[in-house]
Structures are given as structure tokens and as C-alpha cells.
Amino acid sequence: MLGKEIRLKRLIPGKDGKYFGLTVDHAIARGIVPGLDTIDDTLSKMIAGRPNAITMNKGIADKCFTPYAGQVPLVLKLTTFGIYHFTEDVQIADVEEAVCYGADAVSCGCIVGGDNQDQQINQLAKISKEAHKYGMPLISHIYPRGNRIDKKDQCTVDNVIYAARIAAELGVDLVKTNYTGDPYSFAKVIAAVPTRVAIAGGAKCNNVDEFLQQTRDVIDSGAVGVTYGRFVFQYAHTTALVKALNQLIHNGLSVKETKELLKDLEEEEDK
């Protein structure tokens, strides 16, 4: 569909075909984590680095995103889990609203591997149908973390492939899922899932060196890209990090080159 192709070109505009998304949709799901308590300042810093898109809930889009209209594509979040219902995403917006907000994509969560998997898949299928009707790209945040899957198994290759493949089977345009921990195992996920695959934050990184190495590994695995949130907006030099990640993801910088660039950008910010 022409409408979907136009929107996808805004999300993934470069010839490299890579995607670098940021998210600030955590408040309902995880509480008001540091960085989201100063959402206007956080958005300003993130958008200044020019990611490919930024995901948020409709209230934040309405109240905080207007000054940046047309600068960075908006991805509107249609579902969320919560701190009291961690294994169930519920719908909080729809595709028609996303059209009214000028969004270039919608995102929908889905938790598999639990007693309510049937309901989660049914919800994703309905949203996929609606997104197709409107020519709206659909990003699915799909994770194998239902109550039947042990926490230690939420990033295994088989479980991640199963989750990501469900999204592909339901017509999702870009799958956001758990990172399996290394580029070799994640390449198996890419091979088994016939749609674009990105990681959701990835494993918890102890420092920026680990974070950059993880990003380089993900891109080298064949993934379309990354979607990052807390590590980026809680970093001391958010804009510098976004700019540096852009160069790593889209222009093929090595980790060493990216670290050198990041240092220079941080020094500029501190002047």
C-alpha cells in the first residue's frame, strides 16, 4: 500500500535500511523512572540527536511533542502492560487515533508464553488488521515472558524465535524483541523471522562501552536496528549518545570510532 510505503520511508529513510528508534513509553509499564519525571527536557535532548523515530503514549504526544512536529517521526503506542499486570498488554489507543496524531507508525505489545497468550495474540491480530486498513506500519513489542516461561529462559534463541515469528505471522512490519545475548545466536532469530527485527534495549549494560558493543553486535547480526529507552535518556550526555549511535548504526562506525566520537561530542556539550 502506498500509504504504508510512504510512512516506512520516513521511519527508515536511508539506503542502509537500518532503524534507530527511541522510546519514552515506560511510565505506565514501569513507573516514573528517572528521566521521565522531566519529560520535556528528556524529549528535547533525545530529539536533538535525530533518531529515526520516537515512541510514546498519546497523552505525552499531545502535551509534549507538538514543538517537534515534523522533526522526528512519531510512533504511537497502542497498548501497555503495567506494574500490576506485567504479563498482559492492554489496548489504550487505536490506529484511527494514530492517524489523527500524524503518527508514522503504531506499536503494539504482546506477551507470549503465558496462560493468556491466546488473548494477547488475538489483540495483536486485530490491531494488525486495523493498521493494514489504514496503511499504517505496525511495530510489535513481543516478548516471551508469560507465566509459563522461567525468567532465565526469556532470552533463549528458541523462545525469542517463537515470539518474533508470531509477530511476523500476524503481519507485523517491524518486530521489537529480546536480545539473545550475542550476534551469532541472534542471527538465527533474523534467519527464522521473515520481517524486520530490532532489539528492545537488549541485555542490561553496566557501562557505555558494553552498550556500544551490544549495538555493534546487533547490527552485525543482520538486525534492522535497535529501539532504546532508559539507557539513552538516563545517560549524562543524552544528545551526544544519540548522535554517536546514529553514526554507528547508519554509517558503520566501529565501537572504537564511536567511543572517540562520543568523547568529542560530550566535550562539545560541556563547553
XYZ file of C-alpha atoms in Angstrom:
271
model
C 0.000 0.000 0.000
C 1.268 3.452 -0.913
C 0.414 4.990 2.461
C 2.390 2.359 4.330
C 5.372 2.693 1.990
C 5.428 6.470 2.447
C 5.406 6.112 6.227
C 8.033 3.363 6.211
C 10.326 5.583 4.132
C 10.076 8.207 6.864
C 10.945 5.646 9.540
C 13.750 4.016 7.569
C 14.878 6.735 5.159
C 18.459 5.718 4.456
C 19.827 3.400 1.791
C 21.369 1.319 4.573
C 17.881 0.147 5.579
C 18.654 0.478 9.282
C 16.362 1.760 12.042
C 17.248 3.600 15.247
C 14.221 4.174 17.436
C 13.902 5.705 20.881
C 11.118 5.229 23.413
C 9.621 7.212 26.293
C 6.585 4.977 26.839
C 7.676 3.497 30.179
C 5.609 5.404 32.765
C 2.515 3.179 32.869
C 4.501 -0.012 32.446
C 7.411 0.611 34.811
C 6.570 3.708 36.818
C 8.065 7.184 36.612
C 11.683 6.161 36.144
C 14.407 8.840 36.272
C 14.306 10.859 33.073
C 10.562 10.556 32.634
C 9.973 12.859 35.599
C 11.447 15.621 33.418
C 9.826 14.510 30.170
C 10.049 17.852 28.328
C 13.787 18.111 28.919
C 14.283 14.432 28.069
C 12.394 14.741 24.783
C 14.371 17.845 23.840
C 17.700 16.075 24.375
C 16.675 12.897 22.553
C 15.174 14.640 19.541
C 18.215 16.924 19.196
C 20.207 13.809 18.302
C 17.811 12.979 15.439
C 16.795 9.335 15.895
C 14.705 7.696 13.172
C 11.588 7.750 15.362
C 10.373 8.084 18.922
C 7.631 6.028 20.596
C 5.266 7.481 23.193
C 1.752 7.326 24.557
C -0.939 9.644 23.214
C -1.103 11.962 26.221
C 2.615 12.716 26.078
C 2.390 13.185 22.309
C -0.451 15.651 22.770
C 1.091 17.622 25.638
C 4.824 17.462 24.905
C 5.586 16.521 21.283
C 3.951 19.431 19.417
C 7.127 21.606 19.364
C 8.898 18.800 17.478
C 6.204 18.090 14.897
C 7.849 17.117 11.612
C 11.346 16.869 13.099
C 11.267 13.188 14.084
C 8.626 10.586 13.118
C 6.141 9.712 15.851
C 5.315 6.110 16.760
C 2.120 5.984 18.818
C 1.878 3.253 21.452
C -1.449 1.417 21.290
C -1.030 -0.997 24.217
C 0.776 -1.258 27.512
C 1.433 -3.624 30.365
C 1.647 -2.200 33.878
C 3.462 -2.568 37.150
C 0.471 -4.575 38.423
C -0.137 -6.581 35.226
C 3.358 -7.254 33.928
C 2.444 -10.175 31.660
C -0.547 -8.654 29.893
C -0.659 -5.799 27.393
C -3.998 -3.985 27.205
C -5.142 -1.626 24.462
C -5.060 2.096 25.282
C -5.336 3.691 21.817
C -6.186 2.702 18.239
C -4.936 3.210 14.700
C -7.527 5.864 13.879
C -6.202 7.976 16.756
C -2.671 7.466 15.444
C -3.746 8.853 12.067
C -5.174 11.924 13.825
C -1.889 12.394 15.695
C 0.092 12.279 12.442
C 1.954 9.153 13.509
C 4.169 7.347 11.025
C 3.717 4.005 12.805
C 1.922 2.365 15.699
C 3.357 -0.043 18.236
C 1.609 -2.889 19.997
C 2.887 -5.032 22.835
C 2.302 -8.773 23.081
C 3.372 -11.150 25.852
C 3.649 -14.809 24.835
C 4.314 -17.932 26.841
C 1.575 -17.402 29.404
C -1.934 -18.570 30.215
C -3.348 -15.516 28.421
C -1.312 -15.939 25.224
C -4.486 -16.526 23.189
C -5.877 -13.135 24.235
C -2.568 -11.379 23.571
C -2.281 -12.861 20.074
C -5.910 -12.052 19.307
C -5.364 -8.420 20.303
C -2.260 -8.148 18.109
C -4.105 -9.734 15.173
C -6.955 -7.220 15.431
C -4.572 -4.271 15.592
C -2.632 -5.675 12.624
C -5.840 -5.806 10.595
C -6.702 -2.215 11.508
C -3.167 -0.998 10.741
C -3.296 -2.634 7.306
C -6.632 -0.947 6.600
C -5.128 2.495 7.251
C -1.762 1.847 5.601
C -0.058 2.270 8.976
C 3.236 0.468 9.723
C 2.952 -1.777 12.773
C 5.764 -2.351 15.255
C 5.234 -5.169 17.738
C 6.981 -5.283 21.108
C 6.716 -9.029 21.584
C 8.400 -10.871 24.432
C 8.442 -14.496 25.695
C 7.847 -13.683 29.340
C 4.464 -15.206 30.181
C 3.979 -17.108 33.429
C 4.899 -20.447 31.801
C 8.416 -19.268 30.905
C 11.109 -19.038 33.575
C 12.835 -15.685 33.764
C 16.158 -17.326 32.890
C 14.638 -18.590 29.614
C 13.183 -15.307 28.354
C 16.158 -14.637 26.075
C 16.837 -18.142 24.756
C 17.023 -18.485 20.993
C 14.045 -20.822 20.727
C 11.767 -18.638 22.838
C 12.772 -15.417 21.100
C 12.309 -17.015 17.673
C 8.868 -18.253 18.703
C 7.783 -14.809 19.887
C 9.207 -12.913 16.922
C 7.800 -15.394 14.415
C 4.302 -14.938 15.883
C 4.559 -11.239 15.096
C 5.726 -11.950 11.549
C 2.903 -14.455 11.037
C 0.404 -11.749 12.025
C 1.701 -9.194 9.523
C 3.887 -7.003 11.728
C 6.244 -4.702 9.805
C 8.962 -4.460 12.462
C 9.447 -6.798 15.412
C 10.984 -5.494 18.618
C 12.046 -8.339 20.897
C 14.587 -9.568 23.435
C 18.253 -9.798 22.517
C 19.636 -13.316 22.850
C 22.969 -12.033 24.135
C 25.342 -12.468 21.200
C 25.301 -11.781 17.441
C 25.633 -15.442 16.449
C 22.515 -16.631 18.243
C 20.584 -13.510 17.260
C 21.430 -14.167 13.613
C 19.366 -17.356 13.996
C 16.407 -15.204 15.032
C 16.876 -12.983 11.982
C 17.015 -16.028 9.697
C 13.805 -17.507 11.121
C 11.693 -14.347 11.068
C 10.659 -13.003 7.634
C 10.223 -9.373 8.630
C 12.360 -6.586 10.098
C 13.735 -7.395 13.561
C 15.154 -4.972 16.126
C 16.171 -5.436 19.738
C 14.339 -3.902 22.661
C 17.043 -2.334 24.759
C 18.969 -5.564 24.902
C 20.670 -7.024 27.942
C 21.334 -4.725 30.873
C 24.638 -2.989 30.205
C 26.929 -1.890 33.014
C 28.542 0.949 31.092
C 28.561 2.764 27.776
C 31.355 0.564 26.378
C 29.178 -2.535 26.790
C 26.210 -0.644 25.368
C 28.067 0.373 22.215
C 29.482 -3.136 21.757
C 25.999 -4.610 22.070
C 24.702 -2.189 19.455
C 27.521 -3.043 17.054
C 26.902 -6.769 17.579
C 23.173 -6.410 16.923
C 23.724 -4.553 13.664
C 26.361 -7.089 12.603
C 23.913 -9.931 13.278
C 21.695 -8.669 10.461
C 19.057 -6.947 12.583
C 17.328 -3.919 11.103
C 18.303 -1.940 14.161
C 17.589 -1.092 17.778
C 14.980 0.585 19.933
C 16.436 2.129 23.071
C 14.973 3.933 26.046
C 16.260 4.114 29.587
C 19.986 3.713 28.955
C 19.859 6.608 26.491
C 17.653 9.071 28.353
C 19.361 8.348 31.684
C 22.832 8.853 30.205
C 24.586 12.040 31.313
C 25.050 13.248 27.711
C 21.876 12.035 26.020
C 22.144 14.073 22.821
C 25.784 13.129 22.309
C 24.962 9.448 22.740
C 22.082 9.604 20.246
C 24.321 11.305 17.680
C 27.079 8.746 18.205
C 24.653 5.827 17.918
C 23.369 7.267 14.663
C 26.863 7.069 13.218
C 27.423 3.518 14.463
C 24.079 2.252 13.162
C 23.827 4.116 9.869
C 27.431 4.758 8.863
C 29.136 1.611 10.119
C 31.430 3.098 12.742
C 33.338 0.603 14.856
C 32.986 0.621 18.622
C 36.388 2.303 18.931
C 35.439 5.010 16.428
C 32.089 5.546 18.129
C 33.709 5.913 21.550
C 36.086 8.528 20.167
C 33.210 10.398 18.537
C 31.148 10.220 21.718
C 34.005 11.668 23.754
C 34.311 14.599 21.328
C 30.547 15.211 21.372
C 30.455 15.110 25.168
C 33.260 17.657 25.370
C 31.319 19.913 22.993
C 28.210 19.648 25.166
C 30.218 20.551 28.269
C 31.641 23.770 26.800
